[in-house]
GROMACS .gro file of C-alpha atoms in nm:
model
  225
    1UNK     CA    1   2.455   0.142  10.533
    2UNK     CA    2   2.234  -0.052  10.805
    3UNK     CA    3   1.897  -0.213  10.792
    4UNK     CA    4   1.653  -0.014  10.978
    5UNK     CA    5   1.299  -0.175  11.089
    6UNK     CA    6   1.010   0.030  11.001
    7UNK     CA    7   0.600   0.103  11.055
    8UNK     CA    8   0.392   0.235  10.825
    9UNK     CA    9   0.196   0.506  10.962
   10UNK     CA   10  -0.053   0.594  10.697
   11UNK     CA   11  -0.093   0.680  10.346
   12UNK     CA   12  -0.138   1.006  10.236
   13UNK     CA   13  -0.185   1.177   9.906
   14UNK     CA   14   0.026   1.494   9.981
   15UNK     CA   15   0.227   1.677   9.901
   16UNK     CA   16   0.236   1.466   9.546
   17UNK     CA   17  -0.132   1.432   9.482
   18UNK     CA   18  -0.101   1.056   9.465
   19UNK     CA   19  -0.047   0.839   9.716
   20UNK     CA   20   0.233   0.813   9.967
   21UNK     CA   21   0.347   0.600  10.253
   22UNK     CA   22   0.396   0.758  10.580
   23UNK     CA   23   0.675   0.552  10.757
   24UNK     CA   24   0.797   0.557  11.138
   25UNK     CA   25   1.185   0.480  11.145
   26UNK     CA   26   1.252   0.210  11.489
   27UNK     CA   27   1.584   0.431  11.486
   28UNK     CA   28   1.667   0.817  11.427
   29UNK     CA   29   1.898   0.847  11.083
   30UNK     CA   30   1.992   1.125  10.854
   31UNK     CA   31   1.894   1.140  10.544
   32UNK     CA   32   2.054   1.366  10.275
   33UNK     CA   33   1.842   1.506   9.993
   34UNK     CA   34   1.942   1.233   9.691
   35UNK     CA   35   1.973   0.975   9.909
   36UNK     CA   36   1.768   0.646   9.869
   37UNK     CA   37   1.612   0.365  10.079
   38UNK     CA   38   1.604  -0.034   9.933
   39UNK     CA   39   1.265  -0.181  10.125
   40UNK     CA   40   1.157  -0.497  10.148
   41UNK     CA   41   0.809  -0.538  10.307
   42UNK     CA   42   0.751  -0.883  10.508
   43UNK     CA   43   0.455  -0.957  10.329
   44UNK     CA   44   0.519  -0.958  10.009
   45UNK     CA   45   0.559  -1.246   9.774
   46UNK     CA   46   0.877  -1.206   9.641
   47UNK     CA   47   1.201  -1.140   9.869
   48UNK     CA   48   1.276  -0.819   9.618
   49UNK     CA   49   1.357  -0.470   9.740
   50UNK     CA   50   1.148  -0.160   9.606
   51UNK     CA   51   1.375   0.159   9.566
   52UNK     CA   52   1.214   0.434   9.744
   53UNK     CA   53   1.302   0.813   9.783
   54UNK     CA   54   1.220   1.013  10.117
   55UNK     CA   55   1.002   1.362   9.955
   56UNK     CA   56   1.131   1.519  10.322
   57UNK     CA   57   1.404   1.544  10.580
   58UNK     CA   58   1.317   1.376  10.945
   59UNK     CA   59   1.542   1.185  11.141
   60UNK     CA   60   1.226   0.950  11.268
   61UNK     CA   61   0.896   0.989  11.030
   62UNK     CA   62   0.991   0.979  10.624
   63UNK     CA   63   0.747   0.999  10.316
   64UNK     CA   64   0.846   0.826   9.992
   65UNK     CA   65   0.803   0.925   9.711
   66UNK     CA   66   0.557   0.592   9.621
   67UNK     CA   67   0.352   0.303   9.765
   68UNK     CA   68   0.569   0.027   9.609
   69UNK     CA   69   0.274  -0.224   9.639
   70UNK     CA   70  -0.128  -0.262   9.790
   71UNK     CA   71   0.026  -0.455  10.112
   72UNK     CA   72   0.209  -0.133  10.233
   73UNK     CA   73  -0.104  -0.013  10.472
   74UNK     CA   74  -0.127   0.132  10.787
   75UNK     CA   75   0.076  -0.076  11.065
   76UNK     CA   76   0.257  -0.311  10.848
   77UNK     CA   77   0.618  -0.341  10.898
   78UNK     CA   78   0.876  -0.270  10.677
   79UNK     CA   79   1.275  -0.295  10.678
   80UNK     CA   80   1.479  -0.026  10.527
   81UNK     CA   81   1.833  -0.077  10.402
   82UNK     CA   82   1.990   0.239  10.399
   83UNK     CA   83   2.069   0.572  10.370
   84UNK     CA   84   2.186   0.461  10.027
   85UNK     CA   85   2.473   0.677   9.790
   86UNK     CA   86   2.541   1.048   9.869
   87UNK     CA   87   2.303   1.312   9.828
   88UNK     CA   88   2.269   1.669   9.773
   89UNK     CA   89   2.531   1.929   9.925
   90UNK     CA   90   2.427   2.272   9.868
   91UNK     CA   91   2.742   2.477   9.936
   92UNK     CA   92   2.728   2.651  10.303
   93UNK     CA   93   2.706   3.001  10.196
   94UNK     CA   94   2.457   2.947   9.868
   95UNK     CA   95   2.123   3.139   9.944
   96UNK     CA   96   1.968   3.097   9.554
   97UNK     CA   97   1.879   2.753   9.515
   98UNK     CA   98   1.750   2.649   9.089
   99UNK     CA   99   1.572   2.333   9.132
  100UNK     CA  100   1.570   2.213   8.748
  101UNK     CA  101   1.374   1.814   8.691
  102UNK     CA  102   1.402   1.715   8.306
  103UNK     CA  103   1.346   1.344   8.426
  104UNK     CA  104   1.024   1.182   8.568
  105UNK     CA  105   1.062   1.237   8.958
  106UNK     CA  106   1.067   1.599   9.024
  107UNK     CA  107   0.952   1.479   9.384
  108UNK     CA  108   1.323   1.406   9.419
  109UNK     CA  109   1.433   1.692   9.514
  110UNK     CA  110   1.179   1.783   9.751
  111UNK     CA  111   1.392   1.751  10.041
  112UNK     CA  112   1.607   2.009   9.926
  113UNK     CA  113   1.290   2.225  10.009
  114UNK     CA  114   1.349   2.163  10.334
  115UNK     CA  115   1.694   2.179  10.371
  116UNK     CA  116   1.724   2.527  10.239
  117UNK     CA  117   1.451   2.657  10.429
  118UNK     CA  118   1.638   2.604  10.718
  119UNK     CA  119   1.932   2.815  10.579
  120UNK     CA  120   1.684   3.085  10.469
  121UNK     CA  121   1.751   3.003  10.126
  122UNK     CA  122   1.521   3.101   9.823
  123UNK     CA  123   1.390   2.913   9.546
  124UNK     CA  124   1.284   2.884   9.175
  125UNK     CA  125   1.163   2.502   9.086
  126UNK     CA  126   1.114   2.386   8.736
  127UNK     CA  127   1.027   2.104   8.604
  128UNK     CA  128   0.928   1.932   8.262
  129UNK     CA  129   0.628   1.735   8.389
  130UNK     CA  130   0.355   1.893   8.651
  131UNK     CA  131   0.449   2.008   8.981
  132UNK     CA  132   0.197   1.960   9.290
  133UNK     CA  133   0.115   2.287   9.437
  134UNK     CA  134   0.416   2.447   9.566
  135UNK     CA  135   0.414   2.721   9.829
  136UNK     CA  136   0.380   3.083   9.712
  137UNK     CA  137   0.728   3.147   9.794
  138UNK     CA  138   0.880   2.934   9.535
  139UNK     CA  139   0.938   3.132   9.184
  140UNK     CA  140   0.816   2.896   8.905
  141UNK     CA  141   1.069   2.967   8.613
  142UNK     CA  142   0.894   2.920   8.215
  143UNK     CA  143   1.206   2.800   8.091
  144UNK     CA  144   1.534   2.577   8.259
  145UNK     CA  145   1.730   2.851   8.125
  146UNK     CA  146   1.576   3.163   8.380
  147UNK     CA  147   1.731   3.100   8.695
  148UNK     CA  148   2.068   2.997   8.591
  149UNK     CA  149   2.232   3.358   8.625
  150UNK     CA  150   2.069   3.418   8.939
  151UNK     CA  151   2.136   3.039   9.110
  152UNK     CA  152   2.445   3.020   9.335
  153UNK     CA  153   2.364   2.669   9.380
  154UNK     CA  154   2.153   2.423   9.094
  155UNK     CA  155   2.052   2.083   9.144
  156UNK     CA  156   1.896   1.881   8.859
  157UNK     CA  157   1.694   1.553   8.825
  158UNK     CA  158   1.804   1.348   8.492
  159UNK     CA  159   1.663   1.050   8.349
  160UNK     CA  160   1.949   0.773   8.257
  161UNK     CA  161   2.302   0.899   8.284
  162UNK     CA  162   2.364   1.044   7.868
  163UNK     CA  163   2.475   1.388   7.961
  164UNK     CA  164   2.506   1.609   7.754
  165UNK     CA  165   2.350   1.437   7.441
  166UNK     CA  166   2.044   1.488   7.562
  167UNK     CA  167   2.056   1.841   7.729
  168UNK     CA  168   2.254   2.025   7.482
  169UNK     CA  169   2.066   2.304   7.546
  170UNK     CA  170   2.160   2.340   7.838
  171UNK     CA  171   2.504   2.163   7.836
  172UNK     CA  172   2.721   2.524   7.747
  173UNK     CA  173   2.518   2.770   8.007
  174UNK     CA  174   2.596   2.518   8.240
  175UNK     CA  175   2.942   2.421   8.192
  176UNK     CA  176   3.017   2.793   8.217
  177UNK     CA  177   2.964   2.835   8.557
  178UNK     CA  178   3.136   2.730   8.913
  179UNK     CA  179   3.074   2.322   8.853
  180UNK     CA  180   3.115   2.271   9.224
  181UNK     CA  181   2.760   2.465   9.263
  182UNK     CA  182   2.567   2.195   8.981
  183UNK     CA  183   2.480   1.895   9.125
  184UNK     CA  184   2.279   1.625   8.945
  185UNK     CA  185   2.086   1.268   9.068
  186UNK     CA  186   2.104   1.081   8.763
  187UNK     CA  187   1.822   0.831   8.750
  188UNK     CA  188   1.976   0.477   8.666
  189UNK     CA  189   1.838   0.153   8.842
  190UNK     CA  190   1.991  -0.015   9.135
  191UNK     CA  191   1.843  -0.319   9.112
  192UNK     CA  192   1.997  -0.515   9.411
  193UNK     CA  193   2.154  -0.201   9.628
  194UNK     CA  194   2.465  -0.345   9.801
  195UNK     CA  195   2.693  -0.369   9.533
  196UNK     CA  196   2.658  -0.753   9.430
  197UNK     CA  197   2.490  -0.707   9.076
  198UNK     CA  198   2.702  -0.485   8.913
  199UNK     CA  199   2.387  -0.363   8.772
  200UNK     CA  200   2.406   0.067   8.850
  201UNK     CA  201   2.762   0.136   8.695
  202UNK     CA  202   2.750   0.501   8.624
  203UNK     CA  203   3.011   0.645   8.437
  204UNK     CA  204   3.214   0.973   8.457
  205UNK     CA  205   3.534   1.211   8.380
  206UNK     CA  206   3.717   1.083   8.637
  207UNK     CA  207   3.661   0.726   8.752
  208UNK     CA  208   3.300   0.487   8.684
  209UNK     CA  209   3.149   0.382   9.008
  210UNK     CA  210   2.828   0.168   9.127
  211UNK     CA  211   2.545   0.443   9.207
  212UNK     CA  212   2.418   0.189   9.509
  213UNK     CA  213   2.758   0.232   9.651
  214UNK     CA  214   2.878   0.584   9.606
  215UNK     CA  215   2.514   0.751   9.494
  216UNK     CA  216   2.298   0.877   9.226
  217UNK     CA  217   2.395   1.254   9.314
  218UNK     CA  218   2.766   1.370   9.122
  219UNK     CA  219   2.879   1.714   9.080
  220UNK     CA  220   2.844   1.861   8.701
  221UNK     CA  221   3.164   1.869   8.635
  222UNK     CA  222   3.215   1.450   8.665
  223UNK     CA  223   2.923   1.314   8.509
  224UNK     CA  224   3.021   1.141   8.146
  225UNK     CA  225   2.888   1.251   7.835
   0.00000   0.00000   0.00000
C-alpha cells in the first residue's frame, strides 16, 4: 500500500455513459482487476477519503468508476492510497471468461475486459442493471444461469457479503463446479481503508478478515453464507 500523488486529466462520460475522472498516476503501479483506490482530493472540505474503482488496467492513466465530488476537474490534484485488497486472478490457462454483476457496479469488472483480451480470452457479461454498450464481441447472456457450463473461469459482483441467502438460485450450479475458477468482489464499505476502523470485516469458511486489508475479491469456495 503507498500513497501515490495524482492529476486529473479530464472527465469523460465513457465507457459508463456518466461521468468519469480521467487521472494521471505521478508513479507507474499495477493494478489488479478488484482492486480499489482510497482518494482524498486537496480541496475538499472534509479530510475524508472517497473509495474509487479503476474501469481499466494502465500502469500510468486510470478511470474510476465515479467523480466522487464537483471539485475533481481537470488539473486538480489528487492523492491515491493504494492498490487496495487483492483482485481478480483468472487462472493462466482459462480462455471462457462469465462476467455475472447481481450488485450495483457492473463497471467493476471492467478491467477484467482488458485483462483477458490480452490472453485472447472470450467473453459473455451479464448483469442485473443496464450495461453501457459493450463491444460486439462480448456474448450478452438472458439469464446468470447461460454461461455457467461453458465458463472455465466466472467472476461475480455482489452487493453486501449474505451469500448464498440471497443467490440461491444460483448457489447449487455454482457450488458444483471447480471453486478455484469463481471468484467474487463482495461489495461491503471500507470506510477508513488502512485497517484502523474495524469497519469492512468480511466473513468466511475459513477465517474473517478486514476487506481494506486483504480485499473485496475471495474465491467461491470461502465466502460465508
Amino acid at each position: 500500500m503507498r500513497q501515490i500523488p495524482a492529476t486529473v486529466l479530464s472527465q469523460s462520460l465513457e465507457p459508463l455513459g456518466t461521468p468519469v475522472p480521467i487521472v494521471q498516476l505521478s508513479q507507474q503501479t499495477s493494478t489488479q482487476p478488484g482492486q480499489f483506490y482510497m482518494a482524498f482530493h486537496h480541496d475538499d472540505q472534509v479530510a475524508s477519503r472517497s473509495r474509487l474503482f479503476p474501469i481499466n488496467i494502465s500502469n500510468d492513466v486510470l478511470r474510476f468508476d465515479q467523480v466522487p465530488n464537483p471539485s475533481w476537474l481537470p488539473g486538480q490534484t489528487v492523492d491515491l492510497l493504494g492498490p487496495l485488497g487483492n483482485g481478480f486472478t483468472p487462472p493462466t490457462e482459462s480462455r471462457r471468461w462469465l462476467l455475472l454483476s447481481f450488485g450495483d457496479h457492473p463497471e467493476r469488472l471492467y478491467p477484467l475486459l482488458d485483462m483477458g483480451r490480452e490472453r485472447s480470452a472470450s467473453f459473455a457479461f451479464w448483469a442485473h442493471r443496464p450495461l453501457s454498450e459493450l463491444p460486439a464481441d462480448i456474448e450478452r447472456p438472458v439469464t446468470p444461469a447461460e454461461g455457467l457450463t461453458w465458463a472455465d473461469f466466472i467472476a461475480i459482483e455482489l452487493t453486501g457479503h449474505n451469500w448464498p441467502a440471497n443467490y440461491e438460485d444460483l448457489y447449487k450450479p455454482l457450488t458444483d463446479r471447480l471453486l478455484s475458477t469463481v471468484q467474487a468482489l463482495i461489495d461491503i464499505p471500507t470506510p477508513c481503508g488502512i485497517g484502523g476502523c474495524l469497519g469492512c470485516v468480511l466473513p468466511g469458511t475459513k477465517e474473517v478478515r478486514l476487506a481494506c486489508q486483504q480485499g473485496l475479491v475471495r474465491d467461491f469456495g470461502e465466502i460465508g453464507g
